[in-house]
């Protein structure tokens, strides 16, 4: 029976530099190499070793590795460093070659290589491109790789957009999918072989001896024989400890470092990262030559004891997690696959409602003091409910005050929201991030305000995670399929979601972002911050400004059966969520955009599609402006832009808060 191989985790995908180190350090005959979240995999015992980049000879420390070593959440108390490995890194620019006959770039044509009064002797890249780079509009790579290739990028790709990704191999994977030739990746030559990419330039690193040092991780290191250590120098052992000091005490850091001097221990590196608990407080990382496992004179033990830090049981290359937070409220990145499976496998949430004209009528009354009469639906402009003709169609956008989530108060979460799409702790805050609307032309006949039954089916389509560590955000993407007929007993498999989507009169996508809790201090600090202002790039063809009141927000909350406290409770919004006032509802901003957009259309036109993104909060008692602009140069619209509109909302300082793009067509 074949012996089961031990597993080694590396930062993937395959062909990454971490993968190359894992292959060189752990032969495939004895080890299985897997791409994984390394710290989580090692801590859980899923793998016996992990390979992580720690520092580069050109660009310095790898920040995301230091942040994991900081272990602010006490998630990695059993992780140790049992060795190190070095890799000479030779970066290439990968992509798709330009068409035959294109001119090559040259240093003479590059702006960075041209002397200027300010830089009379500019640095020149070590190499030239092998083909033209004129088509490239974006470059993908790991932040470390960008920092290691600055001279080449400044010479040949100055001003080109740089997009950070998790690894160089991931960059190559992304570029492979863009066959237009407009994307390029900084990665190793092996990535070009695996992903069938052309090498556009070789050896583009600033330094020929560009080298990255990697740490080898294991769980619960004990006394290690030198032959077990992976590294260039098997004689010298090193240790790494982490600590904080009293930043208000003069000489505190110097006192700590003096402990090592007194015991003649050579320091090989010092790094720091923000503690994220107190502003401008830092966690320090000190690496020194020596190990408590080979400490005949007690120098290592005495030095670490002299630091006078909690849990000062320093071990060979052991990271000491000293910052205290609440580990029960931390979900690691490795949980994403489980979270995705759990959320997307939840059954469709079906909401039944009756299309009474009352909801739409009350929405019109709520908005009547804020929007001009032209923005109210034609059929609903009178305030009375009596009608002498056929019942009107549900105005586009008014579906947002129908089909509310129907749960009792006891089920609501602490912030007043429902748990149906909630990913769970520690993501206890939520915001409306954007979405889209698709209207079928038969919606006017299907969704009529005649009191008939209708239904909305909510399905979680996807779950994505952005950010790292304490800044993680979970985006839950929800589809809402609205139709005029009620299908009893609808279940996944009985009627497929794709079939229902084809028959739905309205297909709405909602992107909800879930965030972690803020401390009261951070919330109050954020409430007073003024963020960067981004304004709309165009002037509108039509706009209307008004100031939403607390009463308007209360009425919309009531109409939409929405108890989210960020729309109702100013103190909660400020002291818990970090906002200066209560926020305008995401659905309400969508109603406003649809109302203004409808007002500029002809009677025979309807909105077919609207995609939008929420960029910044809108607040009660602050002026906002809803804007509409037909695509193309004003007065000179081309045929291909005849049914396309831009619609956006700006805050009181002109800040772009919501931005959308709409397609308009003939109604049947």
XYZ file of C-alpha atoms in Angstrom, residues 3 18 23 50-51 87 115 122 144-145 178 205 210 251 264 277 296-297 300 325 348 431 548 612 662:
25
model
C 2.367 5.750 1.727
C 5.309 30.291 -3.971
C 8.192 22.269 -5.558
C 2.976 26.023 4.191
C 5.082 28.343 2.030
C 14.161 32.202 -4.842
C 16.726 63.362 -19.281
C 17.110 58.807 -15.239
C 5.248 43.218 -4.720
C 5.909 42.506 -8.407
C -8.440 38.763 -22.480
C 12.922 43.509 -12.579
C 16.045 40.236 -7.321
C 12.664 55.142 24.641
C 24.944 39.769 21.958
C -6.798 48.813 17.737
C 23.171 26.735 25.945
C 23.849 30.032 27.717
C 17.634 33.880 23.851
C -9.486 41.055 20.105
C -35.704 30.432 -3.060
C -25.357 48.540 2.909
C -35.073 64.505 1.746
C -26.514 51.223 -11.197
C -30.260 52.924 -18.716
